[in-house]
Coordinates of N, CA and C in Angstrom, one line a residue:
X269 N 0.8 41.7 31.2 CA 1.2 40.8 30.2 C 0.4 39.5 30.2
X270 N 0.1 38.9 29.1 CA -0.9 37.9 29.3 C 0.3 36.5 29.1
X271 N -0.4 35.4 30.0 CA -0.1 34.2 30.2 C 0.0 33.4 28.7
X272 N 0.9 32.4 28.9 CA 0.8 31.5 27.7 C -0.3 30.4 28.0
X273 N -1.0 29.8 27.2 CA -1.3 28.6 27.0 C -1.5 27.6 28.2
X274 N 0.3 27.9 27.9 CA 1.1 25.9 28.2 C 1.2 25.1 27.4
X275 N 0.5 25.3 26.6 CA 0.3 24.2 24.9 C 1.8 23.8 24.4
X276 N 1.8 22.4 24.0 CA 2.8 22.1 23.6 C 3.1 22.1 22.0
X277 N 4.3 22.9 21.7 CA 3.8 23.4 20.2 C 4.8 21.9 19.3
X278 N 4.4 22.0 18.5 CA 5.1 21.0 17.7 C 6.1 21.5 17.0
X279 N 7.3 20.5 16.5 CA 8.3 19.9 16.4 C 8.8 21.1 15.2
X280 N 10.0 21.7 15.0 CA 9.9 22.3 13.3 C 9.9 21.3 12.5
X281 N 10.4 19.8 12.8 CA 10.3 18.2 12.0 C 8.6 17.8 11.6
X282 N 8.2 18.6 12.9 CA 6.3 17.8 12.5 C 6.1 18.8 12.0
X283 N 7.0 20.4 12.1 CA 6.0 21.0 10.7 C 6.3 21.1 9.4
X284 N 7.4 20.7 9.2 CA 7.9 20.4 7.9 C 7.4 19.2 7.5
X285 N 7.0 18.1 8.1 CA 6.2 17.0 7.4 C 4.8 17.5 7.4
X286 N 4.3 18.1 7.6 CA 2.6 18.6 7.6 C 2.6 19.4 6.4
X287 N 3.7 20.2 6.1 CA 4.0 21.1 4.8 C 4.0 20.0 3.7
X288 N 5.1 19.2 4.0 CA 5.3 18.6 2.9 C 4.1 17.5 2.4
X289 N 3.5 17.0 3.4 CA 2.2 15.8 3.6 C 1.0 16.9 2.7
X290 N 0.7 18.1 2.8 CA 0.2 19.6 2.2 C 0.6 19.5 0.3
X291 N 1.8 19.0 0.3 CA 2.2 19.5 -0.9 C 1.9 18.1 -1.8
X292 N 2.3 17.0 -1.2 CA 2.0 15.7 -2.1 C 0.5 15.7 -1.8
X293 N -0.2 15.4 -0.8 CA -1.6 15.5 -0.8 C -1.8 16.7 -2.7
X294 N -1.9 17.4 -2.1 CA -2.0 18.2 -3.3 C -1.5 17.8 -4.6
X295 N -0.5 16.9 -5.0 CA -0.3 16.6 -6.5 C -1.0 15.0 -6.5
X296 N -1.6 14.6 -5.6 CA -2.3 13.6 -6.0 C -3.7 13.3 -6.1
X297 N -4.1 14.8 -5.0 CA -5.8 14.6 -4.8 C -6.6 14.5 -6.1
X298 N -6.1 14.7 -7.6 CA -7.1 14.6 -8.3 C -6.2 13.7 -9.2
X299 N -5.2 13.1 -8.8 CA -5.1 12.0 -9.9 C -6.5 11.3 -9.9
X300 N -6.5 10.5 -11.3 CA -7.5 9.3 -12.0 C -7.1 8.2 -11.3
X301 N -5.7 8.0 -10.9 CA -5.2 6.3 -10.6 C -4.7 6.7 -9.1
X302 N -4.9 5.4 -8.5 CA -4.8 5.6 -6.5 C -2.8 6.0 -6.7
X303 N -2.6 6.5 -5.6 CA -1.4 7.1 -5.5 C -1.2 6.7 -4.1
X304 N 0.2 6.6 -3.9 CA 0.1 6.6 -2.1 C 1.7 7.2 -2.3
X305 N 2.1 7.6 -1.0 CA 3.5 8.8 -1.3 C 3.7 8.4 0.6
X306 N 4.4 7.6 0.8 CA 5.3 7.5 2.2 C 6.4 8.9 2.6
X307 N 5.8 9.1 3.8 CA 6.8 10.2 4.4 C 7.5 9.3 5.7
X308 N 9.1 10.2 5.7 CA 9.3 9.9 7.0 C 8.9 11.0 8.7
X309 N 9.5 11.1 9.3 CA 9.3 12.3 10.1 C 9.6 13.5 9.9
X310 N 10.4 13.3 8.8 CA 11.0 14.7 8.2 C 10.4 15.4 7.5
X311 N 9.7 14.7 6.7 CA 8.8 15.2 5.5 C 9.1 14.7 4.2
X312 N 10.7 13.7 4.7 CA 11.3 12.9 3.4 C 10.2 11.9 2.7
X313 N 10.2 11.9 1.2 CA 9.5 10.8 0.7 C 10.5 10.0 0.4
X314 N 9.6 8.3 1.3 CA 10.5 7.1 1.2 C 10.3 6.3 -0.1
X315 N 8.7 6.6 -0.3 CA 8.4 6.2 -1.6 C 6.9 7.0 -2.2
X316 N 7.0 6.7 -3.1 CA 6.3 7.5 -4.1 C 5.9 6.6 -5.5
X317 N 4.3 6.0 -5.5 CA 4.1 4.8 -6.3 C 2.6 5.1 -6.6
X318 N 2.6 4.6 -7.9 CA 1.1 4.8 -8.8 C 0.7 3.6 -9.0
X319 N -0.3 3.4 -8.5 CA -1.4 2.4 -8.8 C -2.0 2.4 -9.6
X320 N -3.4 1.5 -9.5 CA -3.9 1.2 -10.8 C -5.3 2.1 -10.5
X321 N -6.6 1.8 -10.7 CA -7.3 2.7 -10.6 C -8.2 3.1 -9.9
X322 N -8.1 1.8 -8.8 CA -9.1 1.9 -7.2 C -8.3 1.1 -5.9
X323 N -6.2 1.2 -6.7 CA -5.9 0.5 -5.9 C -3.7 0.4 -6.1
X324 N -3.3 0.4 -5.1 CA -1.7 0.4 -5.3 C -1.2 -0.7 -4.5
X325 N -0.6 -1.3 -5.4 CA 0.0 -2.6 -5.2 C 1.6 -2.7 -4.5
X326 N 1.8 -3.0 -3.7 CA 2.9 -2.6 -2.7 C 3.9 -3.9 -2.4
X327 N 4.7 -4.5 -2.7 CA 5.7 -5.6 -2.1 C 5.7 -5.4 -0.8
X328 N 6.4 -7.1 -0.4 CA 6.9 -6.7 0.9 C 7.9 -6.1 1.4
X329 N 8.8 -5.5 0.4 CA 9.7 -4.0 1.0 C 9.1 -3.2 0.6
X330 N 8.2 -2.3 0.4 CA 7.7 -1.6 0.2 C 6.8 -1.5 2.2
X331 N 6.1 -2.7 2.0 CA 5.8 -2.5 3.2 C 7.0 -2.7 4.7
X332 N 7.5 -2.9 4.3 CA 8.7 -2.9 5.5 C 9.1 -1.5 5.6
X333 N 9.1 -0.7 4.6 CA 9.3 0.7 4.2 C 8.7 1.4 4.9
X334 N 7.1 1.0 5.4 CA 6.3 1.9 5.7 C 6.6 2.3 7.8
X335 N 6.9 1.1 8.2 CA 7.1 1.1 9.5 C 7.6 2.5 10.0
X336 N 6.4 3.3 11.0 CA 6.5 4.1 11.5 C 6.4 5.4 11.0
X337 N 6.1 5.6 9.3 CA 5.8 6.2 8.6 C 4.8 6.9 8.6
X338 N 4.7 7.7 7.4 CA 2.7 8.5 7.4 C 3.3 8.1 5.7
X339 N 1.8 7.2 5.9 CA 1.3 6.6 4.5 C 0.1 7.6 4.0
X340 N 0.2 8.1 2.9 CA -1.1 9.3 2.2 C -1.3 8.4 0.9
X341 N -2.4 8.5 0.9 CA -3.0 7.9 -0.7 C -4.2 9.0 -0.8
X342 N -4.6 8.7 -2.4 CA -5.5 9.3 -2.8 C -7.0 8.4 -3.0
X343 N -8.2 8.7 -2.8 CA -9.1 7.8 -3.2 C -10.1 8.5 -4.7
X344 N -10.1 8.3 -5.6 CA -10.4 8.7 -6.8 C -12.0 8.4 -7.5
X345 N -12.4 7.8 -6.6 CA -14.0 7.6 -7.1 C -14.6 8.8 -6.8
X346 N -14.5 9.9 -6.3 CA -15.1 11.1 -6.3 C -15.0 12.1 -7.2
X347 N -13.9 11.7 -8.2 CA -13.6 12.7 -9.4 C -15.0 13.3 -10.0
X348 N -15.4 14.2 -10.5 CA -15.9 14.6 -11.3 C -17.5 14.5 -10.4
X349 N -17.5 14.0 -9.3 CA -18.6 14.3 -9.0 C -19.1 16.1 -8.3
X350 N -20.3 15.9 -7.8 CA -20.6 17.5 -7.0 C -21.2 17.4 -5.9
X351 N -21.7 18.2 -5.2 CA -22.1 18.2 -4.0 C -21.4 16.8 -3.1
X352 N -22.4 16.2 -2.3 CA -22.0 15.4 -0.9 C -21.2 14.2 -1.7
X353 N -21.2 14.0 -2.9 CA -20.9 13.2 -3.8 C -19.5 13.2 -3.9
X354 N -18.7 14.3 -3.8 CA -17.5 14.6 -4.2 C -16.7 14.9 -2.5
X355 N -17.4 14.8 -1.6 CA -16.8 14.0 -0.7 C -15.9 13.2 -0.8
X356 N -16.5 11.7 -1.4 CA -15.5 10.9 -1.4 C -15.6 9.7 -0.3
X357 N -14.6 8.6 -0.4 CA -15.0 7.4 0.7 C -13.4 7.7 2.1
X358 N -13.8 7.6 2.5 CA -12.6 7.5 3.8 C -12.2 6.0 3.9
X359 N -11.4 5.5 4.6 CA -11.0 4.5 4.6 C -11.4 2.8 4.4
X360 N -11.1 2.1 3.7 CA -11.3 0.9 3.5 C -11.1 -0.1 4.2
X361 N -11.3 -1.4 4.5 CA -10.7 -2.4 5.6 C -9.4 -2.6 4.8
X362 N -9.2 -2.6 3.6 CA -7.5 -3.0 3.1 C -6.6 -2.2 3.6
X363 N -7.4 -0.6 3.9 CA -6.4 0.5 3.9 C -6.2 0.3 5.7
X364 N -6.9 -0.3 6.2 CA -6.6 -0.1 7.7 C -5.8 -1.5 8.2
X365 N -5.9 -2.5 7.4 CA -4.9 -3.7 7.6 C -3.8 -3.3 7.1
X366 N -3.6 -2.9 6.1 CA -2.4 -2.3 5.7 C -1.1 -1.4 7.0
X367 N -2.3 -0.3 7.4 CA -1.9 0.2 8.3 C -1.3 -0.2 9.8
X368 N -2.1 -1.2 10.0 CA -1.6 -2.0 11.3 C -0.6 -2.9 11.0
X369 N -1.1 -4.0 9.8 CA 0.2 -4.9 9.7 C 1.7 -4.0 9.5
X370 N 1.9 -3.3 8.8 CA 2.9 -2.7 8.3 C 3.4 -1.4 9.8
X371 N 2.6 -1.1 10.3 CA 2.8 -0.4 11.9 C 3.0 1.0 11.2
X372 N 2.0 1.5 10.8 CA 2.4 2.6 10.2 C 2.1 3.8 11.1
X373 N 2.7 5.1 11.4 CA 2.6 5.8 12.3 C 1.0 6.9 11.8
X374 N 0.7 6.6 10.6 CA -0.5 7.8 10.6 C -0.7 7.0 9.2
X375 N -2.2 6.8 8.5 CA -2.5 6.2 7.4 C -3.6 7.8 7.1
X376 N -3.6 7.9 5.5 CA -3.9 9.4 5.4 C -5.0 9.0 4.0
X377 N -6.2 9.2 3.8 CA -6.3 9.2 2.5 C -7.6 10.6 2.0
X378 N -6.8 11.3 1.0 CA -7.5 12.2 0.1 C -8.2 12.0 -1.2
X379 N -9.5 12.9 -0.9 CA -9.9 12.7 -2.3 C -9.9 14.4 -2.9
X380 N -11.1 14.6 -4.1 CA -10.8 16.0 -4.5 C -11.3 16.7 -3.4
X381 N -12.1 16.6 -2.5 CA -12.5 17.7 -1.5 C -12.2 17.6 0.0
X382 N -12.4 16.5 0.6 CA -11.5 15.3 2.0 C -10.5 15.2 2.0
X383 N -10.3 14.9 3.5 CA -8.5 14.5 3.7 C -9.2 13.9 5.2
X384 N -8.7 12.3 5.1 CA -9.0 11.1 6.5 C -7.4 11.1 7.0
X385 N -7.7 10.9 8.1 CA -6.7 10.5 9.1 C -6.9 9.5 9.7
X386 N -6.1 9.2 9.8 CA -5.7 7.3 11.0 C -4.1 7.3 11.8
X387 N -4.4 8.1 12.8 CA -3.3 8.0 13.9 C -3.2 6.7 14.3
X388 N -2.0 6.0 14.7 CA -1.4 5.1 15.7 C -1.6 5.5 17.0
X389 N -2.1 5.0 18.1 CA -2.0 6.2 19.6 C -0.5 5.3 19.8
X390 N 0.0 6.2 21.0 CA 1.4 6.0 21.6 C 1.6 4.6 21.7
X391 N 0.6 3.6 22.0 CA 0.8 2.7 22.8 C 1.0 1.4 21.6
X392 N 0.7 2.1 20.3 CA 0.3 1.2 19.1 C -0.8 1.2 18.7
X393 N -1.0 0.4 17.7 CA -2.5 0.1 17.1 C -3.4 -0.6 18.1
X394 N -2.4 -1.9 18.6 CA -3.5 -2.8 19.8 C -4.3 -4.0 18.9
X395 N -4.1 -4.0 17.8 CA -4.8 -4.9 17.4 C -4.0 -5.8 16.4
X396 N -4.8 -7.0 15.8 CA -4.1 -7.8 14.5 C -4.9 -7.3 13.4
X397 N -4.0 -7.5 12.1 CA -5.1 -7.5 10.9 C -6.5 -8.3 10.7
X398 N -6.1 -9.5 11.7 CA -7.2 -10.2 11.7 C -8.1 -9.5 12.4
X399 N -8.1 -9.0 13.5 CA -8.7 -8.5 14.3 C -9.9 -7.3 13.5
X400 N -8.8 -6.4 12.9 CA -9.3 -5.2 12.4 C -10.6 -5.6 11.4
X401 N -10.2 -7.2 10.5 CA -11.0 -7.2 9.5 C -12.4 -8.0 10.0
X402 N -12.3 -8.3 11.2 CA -13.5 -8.9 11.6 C -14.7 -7.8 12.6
X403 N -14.1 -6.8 13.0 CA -14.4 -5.6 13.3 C -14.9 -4.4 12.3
X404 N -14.2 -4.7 11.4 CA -14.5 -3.9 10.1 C -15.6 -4.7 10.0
X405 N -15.7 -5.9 9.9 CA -17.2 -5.7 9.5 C -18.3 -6.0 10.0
X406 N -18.4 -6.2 11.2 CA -19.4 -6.3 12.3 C -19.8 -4.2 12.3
X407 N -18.7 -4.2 12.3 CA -19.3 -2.3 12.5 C -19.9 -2.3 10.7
X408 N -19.4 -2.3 9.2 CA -20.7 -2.5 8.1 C -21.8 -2.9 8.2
X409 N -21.7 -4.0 9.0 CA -23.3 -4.4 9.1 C -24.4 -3.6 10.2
X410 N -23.5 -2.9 10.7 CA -24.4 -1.9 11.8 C -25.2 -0.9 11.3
X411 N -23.6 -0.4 10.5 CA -23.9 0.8 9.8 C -24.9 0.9 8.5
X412 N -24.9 -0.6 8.0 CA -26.1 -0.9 6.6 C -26.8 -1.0 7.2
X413 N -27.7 -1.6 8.6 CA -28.4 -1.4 8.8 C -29.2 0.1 9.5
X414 N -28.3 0.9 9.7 CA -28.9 2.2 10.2 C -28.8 2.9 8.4
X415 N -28.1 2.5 8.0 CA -28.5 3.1 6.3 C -29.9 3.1 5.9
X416 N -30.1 1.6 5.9 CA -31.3 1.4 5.4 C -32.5 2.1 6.0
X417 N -32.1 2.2 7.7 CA -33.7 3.1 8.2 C -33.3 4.0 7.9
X418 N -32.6 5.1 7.6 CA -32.6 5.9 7.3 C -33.2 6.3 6.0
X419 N -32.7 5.2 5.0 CA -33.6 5.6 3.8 C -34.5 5.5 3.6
X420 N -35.3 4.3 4.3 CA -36.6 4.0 4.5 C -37.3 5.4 5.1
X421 N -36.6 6.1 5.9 CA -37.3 7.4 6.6 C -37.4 8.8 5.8
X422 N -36.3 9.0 5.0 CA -36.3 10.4 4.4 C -36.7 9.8 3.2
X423 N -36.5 8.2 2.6 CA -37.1 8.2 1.2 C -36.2 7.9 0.6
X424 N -36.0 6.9 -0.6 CA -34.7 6.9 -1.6 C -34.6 7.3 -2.8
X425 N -34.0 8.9 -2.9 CA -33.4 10.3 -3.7 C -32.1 9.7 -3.7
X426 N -31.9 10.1 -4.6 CA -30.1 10.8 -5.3 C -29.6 11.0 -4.1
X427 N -29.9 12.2 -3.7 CA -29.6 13.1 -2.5 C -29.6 12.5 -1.2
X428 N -30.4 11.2 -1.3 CA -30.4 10.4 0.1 C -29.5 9.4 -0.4
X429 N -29.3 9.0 -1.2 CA -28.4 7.9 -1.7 C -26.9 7.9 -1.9
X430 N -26.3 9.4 -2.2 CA -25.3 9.9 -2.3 C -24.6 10.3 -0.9
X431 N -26.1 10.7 -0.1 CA -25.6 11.2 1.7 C -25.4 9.8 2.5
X432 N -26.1 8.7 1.9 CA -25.5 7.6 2.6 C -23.8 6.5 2.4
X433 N -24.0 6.9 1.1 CA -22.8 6.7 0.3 C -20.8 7.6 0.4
X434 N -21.6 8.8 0.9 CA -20.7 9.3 1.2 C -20.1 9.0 3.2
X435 N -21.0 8.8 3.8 CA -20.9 8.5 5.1 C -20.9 7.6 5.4
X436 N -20.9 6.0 4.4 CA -20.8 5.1 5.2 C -19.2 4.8 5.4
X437 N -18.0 4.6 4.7 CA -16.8 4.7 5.5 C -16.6 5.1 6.9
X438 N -17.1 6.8 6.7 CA -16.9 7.4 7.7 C -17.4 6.8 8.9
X439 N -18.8 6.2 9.2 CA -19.2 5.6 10.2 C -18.5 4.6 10.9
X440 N -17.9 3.9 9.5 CA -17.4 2.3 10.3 C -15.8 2.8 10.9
X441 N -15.7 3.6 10.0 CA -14.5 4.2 10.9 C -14.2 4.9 12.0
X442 N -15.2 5.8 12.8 CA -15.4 6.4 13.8 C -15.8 5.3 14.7
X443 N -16.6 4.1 14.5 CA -16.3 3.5 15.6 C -15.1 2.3 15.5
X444 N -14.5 2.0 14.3 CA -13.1 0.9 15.0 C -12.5 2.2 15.5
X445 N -12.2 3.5 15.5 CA -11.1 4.3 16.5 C -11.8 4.5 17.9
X446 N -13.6 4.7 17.9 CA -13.7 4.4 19.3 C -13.8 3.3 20.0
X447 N -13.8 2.0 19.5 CA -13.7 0.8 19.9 C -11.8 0.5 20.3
X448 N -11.1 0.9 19.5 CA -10.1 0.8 19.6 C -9.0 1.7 19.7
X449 N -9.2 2.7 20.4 CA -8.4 4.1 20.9 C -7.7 4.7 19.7
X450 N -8.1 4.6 18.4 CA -7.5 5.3 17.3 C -7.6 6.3 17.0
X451 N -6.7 7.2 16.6 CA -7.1 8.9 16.5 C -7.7 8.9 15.1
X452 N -8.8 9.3 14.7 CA -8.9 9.5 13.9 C -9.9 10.9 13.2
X453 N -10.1 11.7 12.1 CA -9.9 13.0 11.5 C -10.3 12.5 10.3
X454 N -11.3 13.9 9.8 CA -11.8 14.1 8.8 C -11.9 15.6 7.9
X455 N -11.3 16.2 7.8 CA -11.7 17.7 7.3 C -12.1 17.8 5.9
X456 N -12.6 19.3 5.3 CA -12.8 19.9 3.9 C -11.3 19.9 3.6
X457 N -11.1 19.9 2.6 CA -9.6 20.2 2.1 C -8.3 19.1 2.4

């Protein structure tokens, strides 16, 4: 008889919010207007609110709402595009102050072909909004600058312009979570 694992399986609560995080992801990834849909651990939605068209405007109960939550929005500048284009952008500096000030337990955002993740680790975020936005952009300027050699090297195409366009979020975001112990995730779908 073969041995288990050991793996610790998750929660039937964490899989009913992954179902449910599955199902709203899915009625918003191709809205036209930003959407963001608060879960609790359950998979309950706390709130469910439509923005305007590169952006959702939240009170401060709204954000008091979010504490400890999984916040999902949608990012919509990739509609109608194709290839590396229809990627999409991963996270914003608004979308990651948002996420710390408000202590949100996971910040999520989809477009028509992506889905980002931004875990909390156990211990917290670790940081201030201030913190985040002065970090955010010392890592932009890194990453514009390796943009540029890069284009300067393959040439500036569509095809090079669109592959840098689609990866620059992703960059500056892979390093505030290695600079700052954040989990963070990117997949197709």
């Amino acid at each position: 008889m073969a041995k288990t694992s050991g793996g610790v399986r998750g929660s039937k609560s964490e899989a009913k919010l992954r179902n449910q995080l599955r199902i709203a992801e899915g009625k918003i990834r191709r809205n036209k207007y930003e959407s963001a849909i608060i879960l609790d651990s359950k998979g309950r939605i706390v709130l469910d609110k439509r923005g305007a068209r590169y952006s959702v405007g939240f009170t401060q109960d709204d954000i008091d709402k979010m504490k400890d939550m999984v916040v999902t929005h949608n990012h919509p500048r990739a509609l109608g595009k194709t290839g590396i284009a229809a990627i999409g952008h991963s996270f914003s500096m608004q979308d990651i102050v948002l996420a710390v000030n408000a202590n949100v337990k996971e910040i999520r955002a989809v477009t028509p072909t992506y889905t980002f993740s931004l875990k909390r680790p156990a211990k917290g975020w670790g940081v201030s909004p201030k913190q985040v936005e002065v970090a955010y952009r010392e890592a932009g300027k890194e990453v514009k600058m390796e943009m540029r050699k890069y284009l300067n090297k393959v040439g500036r195409t569509q095809s090079s312009y669109d592959r840098v366009d689609a990866s620059y979020y992703n960059q500056i975001n892979k390093r505030l979570a290695a600079k700052f112990g954040w989990i963070y995730s990117h997949k197709r779908g």
